[in-house]
Short mmCIF file of C-alpha atoms in Angstrom, two decimals:
data_model
loop_
_atom_site.label_atom_id
_atom_site.label_comp_id
_atom_site.label_asym_id
_atom_site.label_seq_id
_atom_site.Cartn_x
_atom_site.Cartn_y
_atom_site.Cartn_z
CA MET A 1 181.33 31.71 70.24
CA SER A 2 182.41 35.27 70.14
CA GLN A 3 185.74 36.17 71.71
CA ALA A 4 185.66 38.36 74.72
CA ARG A 5 187.10 42.10 74.01
CA VAL A 6 189.50 43.36 76.15
CA PHE A 7 189.74 47.15 77.09
CA LEU A 8 192.82 48.77 78.25
CA LEU A 9 193.47 51.63 80.93
CA PRO A 10 193.36 54.47 78.00
CA ASP A 11 196.09 57.14 77.61
CA LEU A 12 195.08 59.77 80.44
CA GLY A 13 196.75 62.63 78.98
CA GLU A 14 199.83 65.20 79.73
CA GLY A 15 202.04 62.63 80.23
CA LEU A 16 200.32 60.29 82.94
CA THR A 17 201.13 56.80 82.71
CA GLU A 18 199.12 55.75 85.56
CA ALA A 19 195.98 55.65 87.74
CA GLU A 20 194.55 54.18 90.92
CA LEU A 21 191.29 52.68 90.54
CA VAL A 22 189.31 53.82 92.76
CA ALA A 23 185.99 51.99 92.78
CA TRP A 24 184.74 49.62 90.31
CA HIS A 25 180.82 50.95 88.99
CA VAL A 26 180.34 47.54 87.06
CA SER A 27 180.53 43.60 88.14
CA VAL A 28 181.26 40.65 86.23
CA GLY A 29 177.79 39.46 84.92
CA ASP A 30 176.57 42.93 84.03
CA THR A 31 175.26 43.84 80.70
CA ILE A 32 176.87 47.00 79.90
CA VAL A 33 176.60 49.56 77.02
CA VAL A 34 178.63 51.91 74.89
CA ASP A 35 179.83 54.83 77.07
CA GLN A 36 178.40 53.33 80.61
CA PRO A 37 180.95 54.76 82.57
CA ILE A 38 182.37 51.37 84.35
CA ALA A 39 185.14 52.72 86.37
CA GLU A 40 185.88 55.45 88.36
CA VAL A 41 190.31 56.32 88.69
CA GLU A 42 192.46 58.92 90.34
CA THR A 43 195.14 60.42 88.58
CA ALA A 44 197.88 62.65 89.42
CA LYS A 45 195.25 65.33 88.08
CA SER A 46 191.86 64.30 88.96
CA ALA A 47 189.49 61.40 89.75
CA VAL A 48 187.81 60.59 86.23
CA GLU A 49 185.16 58.30 84.84
CA VAL A 50 186.65 55.79 82.22
CA PRO A 51 183.54 54.65 79.98
CA SER A 52 183.03 51.68 77.92
CA PRO A 53 183.85 51.43 74.07
CA TYR A 54 182.07 47.98 74.08
CA ALA A 55 178.68 47.19 74.77
CA GLY A 56 178.20 43.25 75.83
CA ILE A 57 178.48 41.42 79.12
CA VAL A 58 181.19 41.92 81.70
CA THR A 59 183.79 39.09 81.93
CA GLU A 60 186.44 40.29 84.15
CA LEU A 61 187.92 43.53 85.50
CA HIS A 62 191.41 43.89 85.94
CA GLY A 63 191.97 45.05 89.02
CA LYS A 64 190.73 45.81 92.75
CA PRO A 65 189.89 48.87 94.26
CA GLY A 66 193.05 50.24 95.84
CA GLU A 67 195.41 49.62 93.04
CA THR A 68 197.73 51.68 90.48
CA LEU A 69 196.90 50.17 87.16
CA ASP A 70 199.54 51.38 84.24
CA VAL A 71 197.94 52.93 81.17
CA GLY A 72 197.81 50.23 78.44
CA LYS A 73 197.12 47.28 80.47
CA PRO A 74 194.07 45.65 80.24
CA LEU A 75 191.15 46.98 82.53
CA ILE A 76 188.02 45.70 81.09
CA SER A 77 186.84 42.22 79.46
CA VAL A 78 183.53 42.77 77.76
CA THR A 79 181.78 39.40 75.84
CA PRO A 80 179.32 40.98 72.68
CA VAL A 81 176.07 40.66 73.68
CA ASP A 82 175.68 37.36 70.59
CA SER A 83 178.29 35.00 72.00
CA GLY A 84 175.19 32.95 73.82
CA VAL A 85 173.26 34.98 75.78
CA ALA A 86 171.39 37.22 73.19
CA ALA A 87 170.06 33.60 72.12
CA ASP A 88 169.42 32.46 75.71
CA ASP A 89 167.38 35.55 76.46
CA ALA A 90 165.61 35.01 72.79
CA ALA A 91 164.46 31.38 73.20
CA PRO A 92 163.00 30.25 76.25
CA ALA A 93 164.39 27.45 78.06
CA PRO A 94 162.43 24.27 77.55
CA SER A 95 160.26 22.67 79.83
CA PRO A 96 160.92 19.46 82.23
CA ASP A 97 159.04 17.77 79.34
CA GLN A 98 160.30 18.51 76.62
CA PRO A 99 163.24 16.57 75.96
CA VAL A 100 166.41 18.45 74.68
CA VAL A 101 166.76 18.54 70.77
CA GLN A 102 170.54 17.92 69.68
CA PRO A 103 170.73 20.11 66.62
CA THR A 104 172.33 18.49 63.19
CA GLU A 105 176.11 18.60 61.99
CA THR A 106 173.98 20.96 58.93
CA GLU A 107 172.10 22.67 61.46
CA LEU A 108 175.55 23.26 63.54
CA ALA A 109 177.60 24.48 60.07
CA GLU A 110 175.02 27.31 59.70
CA PRO A 111 175.42 30.42 60.54
CA LYS A 112 172.57 31.59 62.89
CA PRO A 113 171.43 34.66 61.98
CA ALA A 114 171.88 37.49 64.60
CA SER A 115 169.37 38.27 67.29
CA ALA A 116 167.94 41.49 67.18
CA ALA A 117 169.33 42.61 70.88
CA ALA A 118 173.01 41.32 68.86
CA GLU A 119 172.56 43.59 66.03
CA ALA A 120 170.96 46.33 68.08
CA TYR A 121 174.42 46.01 69.92
CA ARG A 122 176.43 45.70 67.10
CA GLU A 123 175.05 49.39 65.97
CA GLU A 124 175.48 50.92 69.11
CA GLU A 125 178.95 49.98 69.35
CA LYS A 126 179.06 51.67 65.61
CA ALA A 127 177.37 54.81 67.23
CA GLY A 128 179.05 55.54 70.26
CA SER A 129 180.71 58.44 70.47
CA GLY A 130 183.82 57.17 71.10
CA ASN A 131 185.20 59.06 73.84
CA VAL A 132 186.80 56.50 76.39
CA LEU A 133 189.12 58.98 78.01
CA ILE A 134 188.51 61.24 80.66
CA GLY A 135 185.83 64.04 81.76
CA TYR A 136 182.72 63.22 83.36
CA GLY A 137 181.70 60.35 80.86
CA THR A 138 180.34 60.62 77.53
CA PRO A 139 177.46 61.25 76.16
CA GLY A 140 174.71 58.93 76.78
CA GLY A 141 176.68 56.85 78.96
CA HIS A 142 175.06 56.72 82.43
CA GLY A 143 172.71 53.48 81.75
CA VAL A 144 172.41 51.45 84.63
CA ALA A 145 173.97 47.43 84.61
CA ARG A 146 171.96 44.91 83.93
CA ARG A 147 172.26 41.60 85.38
CA THR A 148 172.16 38.86 83.22
CA ARG A 149 172.46 35.26 83.23
CA ALA A 150 175.60 33.95 82.71
CA PRO A 151 176.45 32.44 79.11
CA LYS A 152 175.67 28.52 78.67
CA ALA A 153 177.32 26.14 76.57
CA ALA A 154 175.14 25.78 73.49
CA LEU A 155 174.66 21.73 73.86
CA SER A 156 174.07 22.80 77.84
CA VAL A 157 170.96 20.22 78.91
CA VAL A 158 168.61 22.70 80.77
CA GLU A 159 168.18 21.16 84.52
CA PRO A 160 164.20 21.02 85.53
CA VAL A 161 163.49 23.48 88.54
CA GLU A 162 160.76 23.49 91.16
CA THR A 163 158.38 25.82 90.86
CA LYS A 164 157.08 27.78 94.00
CA PRO A 165 154.34 29.46 94.05
CA VAL A 166 155.56 32.09 95.68
CA ASN A 167 157.32 35.26 94.19
CA THR A 168 161.21 34.82 94.58
CA THR A 169 163.34 38.09 94.66
CA GLU A 170 166.75 38.59 93.40
CA ASP A 171 167.87 38.46 97.06
CA ASP A 172 166.09 34.84 97.79
CA LEU A 173 167.75 33.59 94.59
CA SER A 174 171.23 34.21 95.60
CA LEU A 175 170.09 33.00 99.37
CA LEU A 176 168.39 30.06 97.94
CA ARG A 177 172.39 29.22 96.49
CA THR A 178 174.44 29.70 99.33
CA ARG A 179 176.10 26.47 101.03
CA VAL A 180 177.61 26.75 104.25
CA PRO A 181 181.31 25.98 103.69
CA GLY A 182 182.27 22.06 104.56
CA LYS A 183 178.81 20.44 104.73
CA LEU A 184 178.10 19.35 101.15
CA GLY A 185 174.36 19.99 99.58
CA ALA A 186 173.74 21.92 102.95
CA VAL A 187 171.65 24.61 100.99
CA ILE A 188 169.61 26.83 103.13
CA SER A 189 166.28 28.40 102.08
CA PRO A 190 165.49 31.91 102.01
CA LEU A 191 163.63 31.70 104.82
CA VAL A 192 166.01 30.13 106.65
CA ARG A 193 168.48 32.61 105.85
CA ARG A 194 166.68 35.75 106.67
CA MET A 195 165.95 34.29 110.08
CA ALA A 196 169.25 33.58 110.80
CA ARG A 197 170.46 37.10 109.85
CA GLU A 198 167.70 38.89 111.89
CA HIS A 199 168.72 37.08 114.66
CA GLY A 200 172.17 36.64 114.88
CA VAL A 201 172.16 33.16 114.46
CA ASP A 202 175.92 31.59 112.51
CA LEU A 203 174.96 29.14 110.80
CA GLY A 204 178.53 28.23 109.74
CA GLY A 205 178.55 27.21 113.71
CA LEU A 206 174.88 25.29 113.62
CA GLN A 207 174.77 21.62 112.48
CA GLY A 208 171.77 20.81 110.77
CA SER A 209 169.47 17.92 111.37
CA GLY A 210 167.80 17.55 107.84
CA ASP A 211 169.00 15.45 104.83
CA SER A 212 173.02 15.84 103.95
CA GLY A 213 173.28 18.15 106.77
CA LEU A 214 170.99 20.49 106.14
CA ILE A 215 169.89 23.37 108.05
CA MET A 216 166.65 23.91 108.83
CA ARG A 217 164.26 26.28 110.38
CA ARG A 218 163.69 23.84 113.86
CA ASP A 219 167.83 24.18 113.99
CA VAL A 220 167.72 27.98 113.92
CA GLU A 221 165.00 28.42 116.29
CA ALA A 222 166.70 25.74 118.75
CA ALA A 223 169.41 28.06 118.62
CA ILE A 224 167.78 31.51 119.16
CA SER A 225 166.02 29.79 122.25
CA THR A 226 169.45 28.58 123.63
CA PRO A 227 171.12 31.73 124.93
CA ALA A 228 174.94 31.46 124.68
CA VAL A 229 176.00 30.97 128.14
CA GLU A 230 180.19 31.28 128.52
CA PRO A 231 181.39 29.01 130.49
CA ALA A 232 182.42 29.45 134.23
CA GLU A 233 186.11 28.39 133.64
CA ILE A 234 186.27 30.89 131.07
CA ARG A 235 184.59 34.03 132.47
CA ARG A 236 187.07 33.17 135.24
CA THR A 237 190.11 33.17 133.56
CA PRO A 238 191.42 36.55 132.42
CA VAL A 239 191.72 37.45 128.86
CA VAL A 240 195.06 38.71 127.43
CA GLU A 241 194.68 40.69 123.99
CA PRO A 242 197.48 40.40 122.20
CA VAL A 243 199.27 43.68 121.67
CA GLU A 244 200.34 44.65 117.87
CA THR A 245 204.31 45.39 118.12
CA LYS A 246 205.32 48.32 115.99
CA THR A 247 208.21 48.54 114.38
CA ALA A 248 210.86 50.57 115.61
CA ASP A 249 212.64 52.98 113.20
CA PRO A 250 216.22 52.22 112.87
CA ARG A 251 217.53 55.91 113.49
CA THR A 252 214.80 57.68 115.65
CA GLY A 253 214.05 54.53 117.78
CA LEU A 254 210.75 55.47 117.81
CA ALA A 255 208.08 53.08 117.00
CA VAL A 256 206.74 53.35 113.49
CA SER A 257 203.04 54.67 113.93
CA ALA A 258 201.94 54.40 110.59
CA ARG A 259 202.67 53.47 106.87
CA THR A 260 200.98 55.89 103.97
CA PRO A 261 201.93 55.45 100.58
CA VAL A 262 202.48 58.48 98.51
CA ARG A 263 200.79 58.29 95.68
CA GLY A 264 197.75 60.17 93.25
CA VAL A 265 197.85 64.16 93.84
CA ARG A 266 200.46 63.83 96.72
CA LYS A 267 202.54 61.11 94.21
CA ALA A 268 202.09 64.23 91.57
CA VAL A 269 202.94 67.17 93.64
CA ALA A 270 206.32 65.45 95.20
CA ALA A 271 207.49 64.56 91.78
CA ASN A 272 206.85 68.07 90.02
CA MET A 273 208.11 69.67 93.36
CA ALA A 274 211.57 68.16 93.38
CA ARG A 275 211.87 68.66 89.42
CA SER A 276 211.32 71.84 90.04
CA ARG A 277 213.89 72.24 92.50
CA SER A 278 216.69 70.29 90.48
CA GLU A 279 215.95 71.62 87.32
CA ILE A 280 215.13 75.59 87.71
CA PRO A 281 217.52 78.36 89.24
CA GLU A 282 214.83 80.30 91.05
CA ALA A 283 214.90 83.45 92.27
CA THR A 284 212.37 85.22 94.74
CA VAL A 285 211.95 89.25 95.00
CA TRP A 286 209.10 90.53 97.28
CA VAL A 287 207.58 93.50 98.14
CA ASP A 288 204.96 95.27 100.88
CA VAL A 289 201.62 96.86 99.16
CA ASP A 290 199.06 99.02 100.41
CA ALA A 291 195.86 97.45 99.02
CA THR A 292 193.55 100.25 101.15
CA ALA A 293 192.57 101.17 97.69
CA LEU A 294 191.63 98.24 96.32
CA MET A 295 189.59 97.17 99.61
CA GLU A 296 187.56 100.37 99.29
CA LEU A 297 186.65 100.01 95.42
CA ARG A 298 185.29 96.58 96.59
CA GLU A 299 183.56 97.75 99.02
CA GLY A 300 182.24 99.96 97.13
CA LEU A 301 180.55 97.60 94.43
CA LYS A 302 179.45 96.18 96.69
CA ALA A 303 177.24 99.21 98.57
CA LYS A 304 175.75 99.45 95.29
CA GLY A 305 173.67 96.56 95.45
CA GLY A 306 176.18 94.66 92.52
CA GLU A 307 178.29 91.63 93.14
CA ALA A 308 181.65 92.18 93.78
CA PRO A 309 184.49 90.41 92.48
CA GLY A 310 187.01 88.61 94.88
CA LEU A 311 189.78 89.82 95.27
CA LEU A 312 192.13 87.03 94.01
CA ALA A 313 189.75 88.22 90.37
CA PHE A 314 190.97 91.45 90.90
CA ILE A 315 194.94 90.78 91.61
CA ALA A 316 194.45 87.83 88.66
CA ARG A 317 193.37 91.20 86.73
CA PHE A 318 196.48 92.85 87.74
CA VAL A 319 198.48 89.82 86.75
CA THR A 320 197.52 89.60 82.93
CA ALA A 321 198.26 93.41 82.39
CA GLY A 322 201.55 92.72 83.88
CA LEU A 323 202.05 89.24 82.20
CA LYS A 324 201.29 91.47 78.88
CA LYS A 325 203.68 94.17 79.17
CA TYR A 326 206.58 91.37 80.50
CA PRO A 327 205.86 88.06 78.23
CA GLU A 328 209.22 87.03 79.65
CA LEU A 329 207.38 85.81 82.56
CA ASN A 330 204.39 84.00 80.49
CA THR A 331 207.29 81.58 78.52
CA ARG A 332 208.87 77.95 79.08
CA ILE A 333 212.23 76.61 78.63
CA GLU A 334 212.27 73.24 76.59
CA THR A 335 215.51 71.26 76.08
CA ALA A 336 216.36 69.28 72.86
CA GLU A 337 218.00 65.48 72.89
CA ASP A 338 221.10 67.44 72.36
CA GLY A 339 221.17 69.49 75.21
CA SER A 340 220.54 72.75 73.50
CA GLN A 341 217.09 75.15 74.91
CA GLU A 342 214.91 77.17 73.79
CA ILE A 343 212.68 79.54 75.66
CA VAL A 344 208.77 79.13 73.97
CA SER A 345 206.85 82.25 73.98
CA PHE A 346 203.15 82.12 73.80
CA ASP A 347 200.58 83.96 72.31
CA GLY A 348 197.79 84.50 75.54
CA ILE A 349 197.82 83.43 78.88
CA ASN A 350 196.48 80.27 80.74
CA LEU A 351 196.62 81.91 84.31
CA GLY A 352 196.63 78.93 87.37
CA PHE A 353 195.92 79.30 90.55
CA ALA A 354 196.61 77.27 93.65
CA ALA A 355 193.77 75.65 94.99
CA GLN A 356 193.55 73.14 97.98
CA THR A 357 191.44 70.44 97.79
CA GLU A 358 190.58 67.28 100.30
CA ARG A 359 193.30 65.63 97.18
CA GLY A 360 195.98 67.69 97.88
CA LEU A 361 197.16 71.01 96.11
CA VAL A 362 195.87 71.11 92.61
CA VAL A 363 196.44 74.03 90.08
CA PRO A 364 193.92 74.59 88.12
CA SER A 365 194.30 77.60 84.98
CA VAL A 366 191.99 80.27 83.42
CA ARG A 367 192.37 79.76 79.73
CA GLY A 368 192.72 82.92 77.92
CA ALA A 369 192.81 84.49 80.70
CA GLU A 370 194.17 88.15 78.88
CA LYS A 371 190.57 88.51 77.45
CA LEU A 372 188.32 88.56 80.74
CA SER A 373 187.45 91.40 82.84
CA ALA A 374 187.78 91.23 86.72
CA ARG A 375 184.28 89.75 86.76
CA GLU A 376 184.53 87.49 84.29
CA LEU A 377 187.87 86.18 85.80
CA ASP A 378 186.31 85.98 89.27
CA ALA A 379 183.22 83.64 87.80
CA GLU A 380 186.00 81.30 86.29
CA ILE A 381 187.87 81.16 89.17
CA ARG A 382 185.10 79.90 91.22
CA ARG A 383 184.14 77.32 88.47
CA LEU A 384 187.90 75.78 88.86
CA THR A 385 187.41 76.08 92.25
CA GLN A 386 184.51 73.94 92.44
CA VAL A 387 185.43 71.31 89.83
CA ALA A 388 188.82 70.91 91.54
CA ARG A 389 187.50 69.81 94.69
CA ASP A 390 184.86 67.72 93.16
CA GLY A 391 187.57 66.08 91.79
CA LYS A 392 186.16 66.12 88.64
CA ALA A 393 189.01 69.04 86.65
CA THR A 394 190.14 67.66 83.36
CA PRO A 395 193.89 67.31 82.49
CA ALA A 396 193.32 70.37 79.92
CA GLU A 397 192.01 72.73 83.56
CA LEU A 398 194.49 71.40 85.35
CA GLY A 399 197.76 70.71 83.16
CA SER A 400 197.56 74.21 80.90
CA GLY A 401 199.04 76.73 82.84
CA THR A 402 201.62 79.20 81.63
CA PHE A 403 201.96 81.30 85.00
CA THR A 404 200.41 80.90 88.60
CA LEU A 405 199.21 82.69 91.01
CA ASN A 406 198.78 81.37 94.63
CA ASN A 407 197.24 83.28 97.43
CA TYR A 408 198.29 81.77 100.30
CA GLY A 409 197.10 84.63 102.96
CA VAL A 410 194.18 82.39 103.02
CA PHE A 411 196.07 80.28 105.38
CA GLY A 412 196.56 83.87 107.47
CA VAL A 413 200.70 83.49 106.22
CA ASP A 414 202.18 86.75 105.16
CA GLY A 415 204.71 85.13 102.44
CA SER A 416 206.38 82.15 101.39
CA ALA A 417 209.09 81.23 98.79
CA ALA A 418 206.74 79.17 96.84
CA ILE A 419 208.29 76.52 94.58
CA ILE A 420 207.55 77.37 90.58
CA ASN A 421 204.81 74.73 89.05
CA HIS A 422 207.30 73.08 86.22
CA PRO A 423 207.56 73.82 83.63
CA GLU A 424 206.48 77.50 83.97
CA VAL A 425 209.03 79.88 84.94
CA GLY A 426 207.19 82.36 87.31
CA ILE A 427 204.71 82.33 90.15
CA LEU A 428 203.19 85.00 92.27
CA GLY A 429 201.96 84.83 96.11
CA VAL A 430 199.89 87.01 98.03
CA GLY A 431 200.06 87.12 101.31
CA ARG A 432 197.17 88.09 104.04
CA ILE A 433 195.72 91.61 104.01
CA ILE A 434 196.21 93.14 107.63
CA ASP A 435 196.26 96.73 109.50
CA LYS A 436 200.02 97.94 109.36
CA PRO A 437 200.94 101.19 109.99
CA TRP A 438 202.12 102.81 106.79
CA VAL A 439 203.36 106.14 106.22
CA VAL A 440 200.94 108.40 103.54
CA ASN A 441 201.70 111.65 102.17
CA GLY A 442 204.11 112.08 105.08
CA GLU A 443 201.94 111.13 107.88
CA LEU A 444 201.58 107.59 109.76
CA ALA A 445 198.60 105.97 108.92
CA VAL A 446 196.78 102.38 109.29
CA ARG A 447 196.57 101.30 106.24
CA LYS A 448 195.38 97.52 104.41
CA VAL A 449 199.23 96.27 103.71
CA THR A 450 199.57 92.88 101.73
CA GLU A 451 203.17 91.12 100.96
CA LEU A 452 203.71 90.29 97.05
CA THR A 453 206.42 87.17 96.33
CA LEU A 454 207.41 86.38 93.03
CA THR A 455 209.41 83.26 92.56
CA PHE A 456 211.04 83.34 88.63
CA ASP A 457 212.96 81.28 86.79
CA HIS A 458 216.32 83.06 85.94
CA ARG A 459 217.37 81.76 83.19
CA VAL A 460 214.20 83.42 81.17
CA CYS A 461 214.91 86.51 82.50
CA ASP A 462 217.13 88.83 85.15
CA GLY A 463 216.01 90.90 88.15
CA GLY A 464 214.89 93.78 86.01
CA THR A 465 212.52 92.07 84.38
CA ALA A 466 211.20 90.57 87.91
CA GLY A 467 211.56 93.60 89.55
CA GLY A 468 209.48 95.64 86.93
CA PHE A 469 206.85 92.68 86.39
CA LEU A 470 206.65 92.66 90.39
CA ARG A 471 205.84 96.86 91.06
CA PHE A 472 203.92 96.85 88.19
CA VAL A 473 201.00 94.78 89.88
CA ALA A 474 202.20 96.50 93.22
CA ASP A 475 201.28 99.73 91.51
CA ALA A 476 198.02 98.61 89.92
CA ILE A 477 196.40 97.18 93.81
CA GLU A 478 197.61 100.45 95.48
CA ASN A 479 195.90 102.45 92.15
CA PRO A 480 193.40 99.67 90.80
CA THR A 481 191.26 102.06 88.64
CA SER A 482 194.17 102.68 86.53
CA LEU A 483 193.45 99.35 85.08
CA LEU A 484 190.13 98.35 86.05
CA ALA A 485 187.68 100.28 83.65
CA ASP A 486 186.25 96.96 82.71
CA ILE A 487 186.20 95.60 85.65
#
């Protein structure tokens, strides 16, 4: 008999060491194929499906939904199909009239040829993609789990089963095997079970009139026809519902109404923000910007019948141009074991942007953003926003940014001293665009004004560089046509 293979929770990338088990896609006893999604887990980055590298029968699930599992710990145990099940499926069970023939010692010693099913599973495992990490599952991995009989001992005697003239469904078979707790042998027929369920009869409270306490149809019918009457003395006695006692907080003296575990995305955000505050000596600069020309440009594109990019895409185009001019803000600081530090520069820009989802704040990044036009940036920002909200963004899409753009104006606020997304060295925030009095050519006018806020790591540059970058983006917003020839 083949030994069960234990599949360990794989390395989920980006330094993630744990994941919360959201749901199982298979159950014990299911037959699975290579690359079939077996579970959904939620990491600090996203919710992902884990495919199986093995084919066979699920023998054990190592964990329950809601539990946090460590990378490298058992996730699922799978027994290859040739460990008794293949033979069980290949050869029909002997009928009650046929004696069970015991194999001879020679037959036991001789290796049995592998069944076609077992050989197919072995070939399937060889041909599998091997993609057991994250993403959306792997090619060909969306098979439906198949129920199979549990593996039987090689020399077990097959007991005769009474044949029913009616068709028996899988639900009926499960009901047929149901026993009432505390009543040995009280096997209830599917008809009786169904009747009790439809009429709300508690079988556990019935005394069966059949042999060995078997609950018969007449027992259920009697329970249905006899209405439950509450005793008068109980009706007259007021029932005092127990009141849940809440623990008082020792500091405030107030009752604690709830305790919510910090895990998943919230746990990752908390750890990253705390690390950013403790390690990065940050500074913040800001400026008010007249965005009227940019708004008019976008409205003009829409009036021509074309689909105009969103404002965030335009600003993203200005940011990438600014980072080319001031590359110090598109870097990262690395600290060696001896305490020495290096500023790491990059040949390219992966522009991250903050996206609010039901799972919390995540930062997907547009890879190679400096090569994209405003329209291309708009399309990629929309795509990444959707996959992030669906919980399907990959670690590569969530953890590869080199600079972050944060549009907190959608929340109706003007400005914010944002926390840098560690290990990056800068984040640019954009406030809401509102009408404000503004001096234009010496005269007061009403203009569309927004506030830009740049928080930067003072270790990589000084105020002159940060101010120069911020002014560059502000000037581009006020005179957008100078940079948007490629829109």
